[in-house]
Tab-separated table of C-alpha atoms and ligand atoms in Angstrom:
chain	number	residue	atom	x	y	z
A	11	MET	CA	88.701	-40.434	39.633
A	12	SER	CA	92.253	-39.108	39.972
A	13	ASP	CA	93.467	-41.168	37.009
A	14	VAL	CA	90.748	-39.747	34.710
A	15	LYS	CA	91.925	-36.949	32.488
A	16	ARG	CA	89.530	-34.011	32.175
A	17	VAL	CA	90.188	-31.036	29.878
A	18	TYR	CA	89.024	-27.435	30.059
A	19	ASN	CA	85.847	-27.554	27.975
A	20	PHE	CA	84.823	-24.345	26.227
A	21	ASN	CA	82.301	-26.023	23.924
A	22	PRO	CA	79.224	-23.917	23.047
A	23	GLY	CA	76.771	-26.791	23.478
A	24	PRO	CA	76.512	-29.467	24.540
A	25	GLY	CA	78.764	-27.797	27.054
A	26	VAL	CA	80.729	-28.440	30.199
A	27	LEU	CA	78.941	-29.991	33.208
A	28	PRO	CA	80.001	-29.699	36.837
A	29	LEU	CA	82.410	-32.476	37.803
A	30	GLU	CA	80.416	-33.171	41.003
A	31	VAL	CA	77.284	-33.728	38.917
A	32	LEU	CA	79.030	-36.244	36.644
A	33	GLN	CA	80.513	-38.019	39.645
A	34	GLU	CA	77.148	-38.256	41.340
A	35	ALA	CA	75.557	-39.645	38.169
A	36	GLN	CA	78.421	-42.108	37.888
A	37	ALA	CA	78.062	-43.242	41.492
A	38	GLU	CA	74.323	-43.846	41.060
A	39	LEU	CA	74.498	-45.329	37.560
A	40	LEU	CA	74.244	-49.018	38.334
A	41	ASP	CA	71.968	-48.807	41.356
A	42	PHE	CA	69.681	-45.815	41.539
A	43	LYS	CA	68.400	-45.307	45.123
A	44	GLY	CA	68.489	-49.015	45.939
A	45	THR	CA	66.421	-50.100	42.904
A	46	GLY	CA	69.256	-52.205	41.512
A	47	MET	CA	68.701	-50.419	38.199
A	48	SER	CA	69.939	-47.242	36.598
A	49	VAL	CA	67.625	-44.257	36.411
A	50	MET	CA	67.411	-45.000	32.657
A	51	GLU	CA	65.937	-48.419	33.319
A	52	ILE	CA	63.164	-47.567	35.759
A	53	SER	CA	59.577	-46.702	34.897
A	54	HIS	CA	58.776	-43.059	34.401
A	55	ARG	CA	55.641	-43.823	36.481
A	56	SER	CA	57.663	-45.232	39.407
A	57	LYS	CA	57.801	-43.437	42.724
A	58	GLU	CA	61.565	-43.109	42.281
A	59	PHE	CA	61.202	-41.216	39.013
A	60	GLU	CA	58.320	-39.191	40.347
A	61	SER	CA	60.676	-37.960	43.003
A	62	VAL	CA	63.361	-37.152	40.382
A	63	ILE	CA	61.073	-34.941	38.287
A	64	GLN	CA	59.301	-33.340	41.251
A	65	THR	CA	62.564	-32.500	42.972
A	66	ALA	CA	64.017	-31.074	39.742
A	67	GLU	CA	60.977	-28.832	39.390
A	68	ALA	CA	61.004	-27.788	43.060
A	69	ASP	CA	64.728	-26.927	42.949
A	70	LEU	CA	64.272	-24.923	39.731
A	71	ARG	CA	61.344	-23.059	41.276
A	72	GLU	CA	63.526	-22.189	44.237
A	73	LEU	CA	66.505	-21.160	42.114
A	74	LEU	CA	64.561	-18.876	39.787
A	75	GLY	CA	61.873	-17.834	42.253
A	76	ILE	CA	59.119	-19.069	39.934
A	77	PRO	CA	55.691	-17.850	41.151
A	78	SER	CA	52.969	-20.417	41.766
A	79	ASN	CA	50.902	-19.282	38.756
A	80	TYR	CA	53.498	-20.774	36.396
A	81	LYS	CA	53.882	-24.333	35.141
A	82	VAL	CA	57.270	-25.932	34.543
A	83	MET	CA	57.643	-28.476	31.757
A	84	PHE	CA	60.510	-30.720	30.660
A	85	LEU	CA	59.945	-31.267	26.955
A	86	GLN	CA	61.819	-32.781	23.994
A	87	GLY	CA	62.701	-31.486	20.557
A	88	GLY	CA	65.227	-28.894	21.734
A	89	ALA	CA	64.829	-25.153	21.813
A	90	THR	CA	64.271	-25.454	18.080
A	91	LEU	CA	60.889	-27.164	18.556
A	92	GLN	CA	59.879	-24.243	20.763
A	93	PHE	CA	60.384	-21.978	17.733
A	94	THR	CA	57.364	-23.863	16.344
A	95	MET	CA	55.338	-24.650	19.498
A	96	LEU	CA	55.381	-21.079	20.702
A	97	PRO	CA	53.480	-19.570	17.754
A	98	MET	CA	51.302	-22.683	17.440
A	99	ASN	CA	50.104	-22.313	21.025
A	100	LEU	CA	50.210	-18.606	21.841
A	101	ARG	CA	49.488	-16.834	18.569
A	102	PRO	CA	45.745	-16.782	17.898
A	103	ALA	CA	44.566	-17.215	14.290
A	104	GLY	CA	45.033	-14.005	12.367
A	105	ALA	CA	47.332	-12.415	14.962
A	106	SER	CA	50.965	-11.461	14.477
A	107	ALA	CA	53.964	-11.960	16.797
A	108	ASP	CA	56.953	-9.645	17.314
A	109	TYR	CA	60.576	-10.791	17.461
A	110	ILE	CA	63.670	-8.850	18.467
A	111	VAL	CA	66.428	-10.168	16.234
A	112	THR	CA	69.853	-9.817	17.798
A	113	GLY	CA	71.606	-12.886	16.359
A	114	SER	CA	71.327	-16.219	14.556
A	115	TRP	CA	68.978	-17.852	17.045
A	116	SER	CA	66.362	-15.091	17.103
A	117	LYS	CA	66.594	-14.887	13.338
A	118	ILE	CA	65.799	-18.601	13.045
A	119	ALA	CA	62.997	-18.309	15.606
A	120	LEU	CA	61.362	-15.572	13.518
A	121	LYS	CA	61.785	-17.552	10.314
A	122	GLU	CA	60.078	-20.569	11.879
A	123	ALA	CA	57.221	-18.433	13.269
A	124	LYS	CA	56.604	-17.029	9.781
A	125	LYS	CA	55.997	-20.537	8.402
A	126	LEU	CA	52.784	-20.892	10.351
A	127	GLY	CA	51.390	-17.348	10.360
A	128	ALA	CA	52.246	-13.687	10.741
A	129	ALA	CA	55.396	-12.583	12.531
A	130	ARG	CA	57.648	-9.566	12.166
A	131	ALA	CA	60.968	-8.221	13.370
A	132	ALA	CA	60.414	-5.451	15.919
A	133	ALA	CA	64.121	-4.742	15.365
A	134	THR	CA	67.132	-6.427	13.820
A	135	THR	CA	70.806	-5.714	14.292
A	136	GLU	CA	71.835	-7.918	11.366
A	137	ALA	CA	73.228	-4.958	9.364
A	138	ASP	CA	75.737	-4.407	12.195
A	139	GLY	CA	76.731	-8.073	12.205
A	140	PHE	CA	74.667	-8.772	15.318
A	141	ASN	CA	77.143	-7.067	17.629
A	142	GLY	CA	74.792	-5.286	20.063
A	143	PHE	CA	71.302	-4.183	21.045
A	144	PRO	CA	68.929	-2.474	18.633
A	145	ALA	CA	68.844	1.321	18.953
A	146	SER	CA	65.063	1.286	19.052
A	147	LEU	CA	62.151	-1.116	18.854
A	148	ASP	CA	59.231	-0.867	16.464
A	149	LEU	CA	56.691	-2.658	18.651
A	150	ASP	CA	53.270	-3.855	17.556
A	151	PRO	CA	50.862	-2.963	20.402
A	152	LYS	CA	48.560	-5.778	19.252
A	153	ALA	CA	51.245	-8.443	18.958
A	154	ALA	CA	50.361	-11.918	20.250
A	155	TYR	CA	53.674	-11.790	22.140
A	156	LEU	CA	57.123	-10.236	21.991
A	157	GLN	CA	60.015	-12.712	21.888
A	158	PHE	CA	63.655	-11.935	22.512
A	159	THR	CA	66.768	-14.077	22.972
A	160	SER	CA	68.455	-13.208	26.254
A	161	ASN	CA	71.807	-14.549	25.130
A	162	GLU	CA	72.805	-15.005	21.499
A	163	THR	CA	75.101	-17.985	21.799
A	164	ILE	CA	76.885	-17.462	18.474
A	165	HIS	CA	77.291	-13.667	18.553
A	166	GLY	CA	77.889	-13.279	22.295
A	167	VAL	CA	75.232	-10.601	22.833
A	168	GLU	CA	73.406	-10.792	26.173
A	169	TYR	CA	70.556	-8.837	27.673
A	170	PHE	CA	70.831	-8.123	31.413
A	171	SER	CA	67.440	-6.468	31.651
A	172	GLU	CA	64.329	-7.349	29.762
A	173	PRO	CA	63.011	-5.254	26.880
A	174	THR	CA	59.609	-3.759	27.785
A	175	PRO	CA	56.735	-4.929	25.644
A	176	PRO	CA	53.657	-2.721	25.043
A	177	ALA	CA	51.010	-2.985	27.782
A	178	GLY	CA	49.215	-6.304	27.505
A	179	VAL	CA	51.741	-7.940	25.161
A	180	PRO	CA	53.214	-11.069	26.782
A	181	LEU	CA	57.005	-11.245	26.944
A	182	VAL	CA	58.616	-14.492	25.756
A	183	CYS	CA	62.289	-15.388	25.994
A	184	ASP	CA	64.577	-17.976	24.460
A	185	MET	CA	66.932	-18.332	27.449
A	186	SER	CA	68.749	-21.423	26.196
A	187	SER	CA	72.308	-20.261	26.713
A	188	ASP	CA	72.083	-18.120	29.846
A	189	PHE	CA	69.429	-20.067	31.741
A	190	ILE	CA	70.212	-20.189	35.494
A	191	SER	CA	73.345	-18.077	34.970
A	192	HIS	CA	72.011	-15.081	36.907
A	193	PRO	CA	68.818	-14.158	38.783
A	194	ILE	CA	65.802	-13.046	36.741
A	195	ASP	CA	62.335	-11.749	37.610
A	196	VAL	CA	60.165	-14.534	36.213
A	197	SER	CA	57.000	-12.495	36.795
A	198	LYS	CA	57.984	-10.261	33.860
A	199	TYR	CA	57.660	-13.197	31.485
A	200	ALA	CA	54.717	-15.066	30.012
A	201	LEU	CA	56.922	-17.889	28.768
A	202	ILE	CA	60.582	-18.865	29.024
A	203	TYR	CA	62.184	-21.743	27.173
A	204	ALA	CA	65.697	-23.139	27.370
A	205	GLY	CA	67.377	-26.149	25.777
A	206	ALA	CA	69.251	-27.796	28.642
A	207	GLN	CA	72.537	-28.577	26.933
A	208	LYS	CA	74.070	-25.113	27.033
A	209	ASN	CA	74.071	-24.300	30.731
A	210	ALA	CA	71.720	-26.668	32.566
A	211	GLY	CA	72.468	-30.274	31.641
A	212	PRO	CA	72.787	-32.654	28.736
A	213	SER	CA	70.829	-32.452	25.499
A	214	GLY	CA	67.477	-34.192	25.410
A	215	THR	CA	65.243	-31.909	27.366
A	216	THR	CA	64.045	-28.322	27.059
A	217	VAL	CA	62.706	-26.477	30.057
A	218	VAL	CA	59.538	-24.472	29.383
A	219	ILE	CA	58.130	-22.146	32.047
A	220	ILE	CA	54.672	-20.847	31.200
A	221	ARG	CA	52.295	-18.526	32.999
A	222	ASP	CA	48.905	-20.156	33.597
A	223	ASP	CA	46.855	-17.584	31.642
A	224	MET	CA	48.833	-18.410	28.500
A	225	LEU	CA	47.450	-21.953	28.590
A	226	GLU	CA	43.975	-20.520	27.917
A	227	ARG	CA	45.188	-19.420	24.478
A	228	VAL	CA	46.130	-22.900	23.386
A	229	PRO	CA	43.892	-23.863	20.454
A	230	GLU	CA	41.867	-27.071	20.500
A	231	ASN	CA	43.061	-30.119	18.616
A	232	LEU	CA	46.771	-29.426	18.416
A	233	PRO	CA	48.816	-32.585	17.915
A	234	VAL	CA	49.238	-33.800	21.470
A	235	MET	CA	53.015	-33.554	21.684
A	236	LEU	CA	52.829	-29.944	20.507
A	237	ASP	CA	50.095	-28.926	22.952
A	238	TYR	CA	51.316	-26.978	26.020
A	239	LYS	CA	48.006	-27.500	27.772
A	240	THR	CA	48.139	-31.292	27.653
A	241	LEU	CA	51.836	-31.407	28.430
A	242	ALA	CA	51.460	-29.060	31.406
A	243	ALA	CA	48.421	-30.899	32.743
A	244	SER	CA	50.335	-34.207	32.660
A	245	GLY	CA	53.331	-32.772	34.515
A	246	SER	CA	55.546	-33.534	31.459
A	247	LEU	CA	54.444	-37.179	31.718
A	248	HIS	CA	51.955	-37.470	28.876
A	249	ASN	CA	54.309	-39.952	27.227
A	250	THR	CA	57.715	-41.305	28.211
A	251	PRO	CA	59.814	-38.271	29.118
A	252	PRO	CA	63.577	-37.948	28.524
A	253	SER	CA	64.135	-39.386	31.975
A	254	PHE	CA	67.927	-39.423	32.071
A	255	ALA	CA	68.177	-35.819	30.839
A	256	ILE	CA	65.628	-34.726	33.464
A	257	TYR	CA	67.612	-36.573	36.142
A	258	MET	CA	70.769	-34.752	35.030
A	259	VAL	CA	69.218	-31.266	34.950
A	260	GLY	CA	67.910	-32.043	38.433
A	261	LEU	CA	71.465	-32.732	39.613
A	262	VAL	CA	72.611	-29.492	38.009
A	263	PHE	CA	69.841	-27.521	39.765
A	264	LYS	CA	70.870	-29.092	43.072
A	265	TRP	CA	74.509	-28.187	42.356
A	266	ALA	CA	73.489	-24.590	41.524
A	267	LYS	CA	71.682	-24.328	44.860
A	268	LYS	CA	74.804	-25.592	46.621
A	269	GLN	CA	76.851	-22.834	44.957
A	270	GLY	CA	74.652	-20.354	46.842
A	271	GLY	CA	72.013	-19.805	44.196
A	272	LEU	CA	71.911	-17.579	41.121
A	273	ALA	CA	73.254	-14.383	42.665
A	274	ALA	CA	76.366	-16.230	43.791
A	275	ILE	CA	76.643	-17.926	40.424
A	276	GLU	CA	76.354	-14.603	38.604
A	277	LYS	CA	79.187	-13.197	40.665
A	278	ILE	CA	81.482	-16.048	39.645
A	279	ASN	CA	80.342	-15.746	36.023
A	280	ARG	CA	81.196	-12.015	36.066
A	281	THR	CA	84.624	-12.751	37.491
A	282	LYS	CA	85.293	-15.263	34.731
A	283	ALA	CA	83.959	-13.050	31.925
A	284	ASP	CA	85.942	-10.032	33.211
A	285	LEU	CA	89.134	-12.103	33.053
A	286	VAL	CA	88.599	-12.906	29.351
A	287	TYR	CA	87.340	-9.457	28.331
A	288	GLN	CA	90.241	-7.845	30.126
A	289	ALA	CA	92.673	-10.033	28.215
A	290	ILE	CA	90.989	-8.951	24.989
A	291	ASP	CA	90.932	-5.273	25.921
A	292	GLU	CA	94.531	-5.243	27.103
A	293	SER	CA	95.841	-6.977	23.986
A	294	GLY	CA	96.261	-3.761	22.082
A	295	GLY	CA	94.030	-4.945	19.257
A	296	PHE	CA	95.589	-8.412	18.859
A	297	TYR	CA	92.336	-9.927	20.144
A	298	ARG	CA	89.148	-8.193	18.986
A	299	GLY	CA	85.837	-8.965	20.734
A	300	HIS	CA	82.729	-9.270	18.549
A	301	ALA	CA	80.099	-7.698	20.766
A	302	LYS	CA	79.999	-4.049	21.808
A	303	PRO	CA	81.017	-3.580	25.469
A	304	GLU	CA	77.491	-2.930	26.778
A	305	ALA	CA	76.153	-6.095	25.171
A	306	ARG	CA	78.969	-8.445	26.075
A	307	SER	CA	77.824	-11.900	27.101
A	308	LEU	CA	78.980	-13.515	30.323
A	309	MET	CA	78.469	-16.932	28.694
A	310	ASN	CA	79.853	-16.874	25.161
A	311	ILE	CA	82.765	-14.687	24.129
A	312	PRO	CA	83.490	-14.617	20.398
A	313	PHE	CA	86.770	-12.926	19.408
A	314	ARG	CA	89.000	-12.612	16.394
A	315	LEU	CA	92.755	-12.643	15.912
A	316	PRO	CA	94.719	-10.634	13.306
A	317	SER	CA	94.452	-13.394	10.651
A	318	GLU	CA	92.594	-16.615	9.938
A	319	GLU	CA	95.922	-18.397	9.884
A	320	LEU	CA	96.655	-17.239	13.448
A	321	GLU	CA	93.137	-18.309	14.442
A	322	ASP	CA	93.777	-21.811	13.128
A	323	THR	CA	97.063	-21.949	15.006
A	324	PHE	CA	95.410	-20.652	18.160
A	325	ALA	CA	92.742	-23.405	18.046
A	326	LYS	CA	95.353	-26.106	17.395
A	327	GLU	CA	97.748	-25.013	20.117
A	328	ALA	CA	94.928	-24.455	22.574
A	329	LYS	CA	93.776	-27.989	22.003
A	330	LYS	CA	97.310	-29.269	22.725
A	331	ALA	CA	97.138	-27.336	26.005
A	332	ASP	CA	93.832	-29.124	26.845
A	333	LEU	CA	91.705	-26.019	26.153
A	334	ILE	CA	88.939	-27.530	24.035
A	335	GLY	CA	86.089	-26.167	21.898
A	336	LEU	CA	87.424	-22.679	21.241
A	337	LYS	CA	86.808	-22.523	17.487
A	338	GLY	CA	84.112	-19.958	16.728
A	339	HIS	CA	80.938	-20.479	14.738
A	340	ARG	CA	81.553	-20.205	10.974
A	341	SER	CA	79.158	-17.260	10.697
A	342	VAL	CA	81.279	-15.048	13.005
A	343	GLY	CA	84.631	-16.749	12.453
A	344	GLY	CA	87.547	-16.649	14.800
A	345	MET	CA	87.317	-18.059	18.292
A	346	ARG	CA	84.577	-18.371	20.865
A	347	ALA	CA	85.065	-19.106	24.528
A	348	SER	CA	81.904	-20.498	26.133
A	349	ILE	CA	82.276	-20.132	29.850
A	350	TYR	CA	79.040	-21.572	31.221
A	351	ASN	CA	78.262	-22.002	34.912
A	352	ALA	CA	80.282	-25.206	35.121
A	353	MET	CA	83.484	-23.650	33.731
A	354	THR	CA	85.708	-22.963	36.691
A	355	VAL	CA	87.626	-19.767	37.454
A	356	GLU	CA	90.738	-21.933	37.254
A	357	GLY	CA	89.820	-23.054	33.725
A	358	THR	CA	89.171	-19.446	32.687
A	359	GLN	CA	92.531	-18.426	34.157
A	360	ALA	CA	94.199	-21.153	32.123
A	361	LEU	CA	92.608	-19.776	28.953
A	362	VAL	CA	93.692	-16.225	29.732
A	363	LYS	CA	97.256	-17.366	30.471
A	364	PHE	CA	97.267	-19.211	27.148
A	365	MET	CA	95.939	-16.102	25.322
A	366	LYS	CA	98.712	-13.930	26.782
A	367	GLU	CA	101.439	-16.408	25.946
A	368	PHE	CA	100.072	-16.892	22.437
A	369	GLN	CA	100.114	-13.149	21.838
A	370	LYS	CA	103.658	-12.867	23.146
A	371	LYS	CA	104.797	-15.552	20.668
A	372	ASN	CA	102.757	-14.337	17.706
A	373	GLY	CA	101.962	-10.687	18.298
B	6	PLP	C1	71.443	-23.795	20.910
B	6	PLP	C2	70.392	-22.796	20.910
B	6	PLP	C3	69.128	-23.089	20.310
B	6	PLP	C4	68.835	-24.390	19.647
B	6	PLP	O1	68.788	-25.385	20.580
B	6	PLP	P1	68.452	-26.921	20.244
B	6	PLP	O2	68.189	-27.500	21.584
B	6	PLP	O3	69.669	-27.483	19.568
B	6	PLP	O4	67.263	-26.957	19.361
B	6	PLP	C5	68.177	-22.082	20.357
B	6	PLP	N1	68.390	-20.904	20.927
B	6	PLP	C6	69.581	-20.617	21.530
B	6	PLP	C7	69.771	-19.278	22.154
B	6	PLP	C8	70.599	-21.550	21.515
B	6	PLP	O5	71.789	-21.265	22.093
């Protein structure tokens, strides 16, 4: 491996994966567990694959402390399909669902929910450019559920404690970009979904964690691939699952356990984020963070420079220094450093060193 060149990958998604995970996948690629085939070539009904999916689920249950009255599913269609499946399955006919809109992803989720029935914004911070938490929530006590997005990947706004829904209203979370980045209390949630490719693996599978009582809401006669009840009952094996993606998230879960679990991972994530935010705060206004301090994400850090010209130069020179994927989303502009679990402290230090040198040259 020593002759393989790896860069520091700050891509927002698909994002960086742990080197050990890639090496393990590489080592097993041609002969998976003595089958003489890759994991992509074996039957999803084989005992070898059964072990892959069951181990992935067991490791995730251990990492997150998922109670036994929850099902874990590995689905397809990305987090975006969950924008549709969630209201289809959990919003009874005639009922309305509440959404807290703190960035692009929750805004899209609400828009999709409105296509199939009633949904409303319990709050939106769009007028402030999605730079923090809403000052207050206008919650519907009869809502079918309350959905929020724990980490807005584009705007870099992250919740570290859950909003409290009215009594009896199930809490739902799009956790795509901070999934397994810190411990959570799963028992507060009725449903959690997360596209794997931000922090938990490659694209191709979406983890859905659903409390058993929610399955009773699923209407009859939904198209089978959109029906949580069927998919949960089959253990994500109603049809051919995205087997390679599930294998990869399984390796990432095992890696996360080896790091000491989510509390240990959060500590490292805080160290990394502190390094970058400190560089921003100590730049005397040369670098300007997008999110307000109390809402600052540990995963995605969007920031601006004094001019668009300097931002272009920053991206180009960073790339030359093997710091990849730092260009921000067009809706926020500027730069964005995505420092997911697999980004090392060393990589983050390299970014901060580059930021300081760039400021010295151009400030
Ligand atoms: C990327 C992202 C999505 C969309 O994910 P896909 O898997 O591409 O559909 C949804 N929500 C959040 C928070 C995201 O970061």
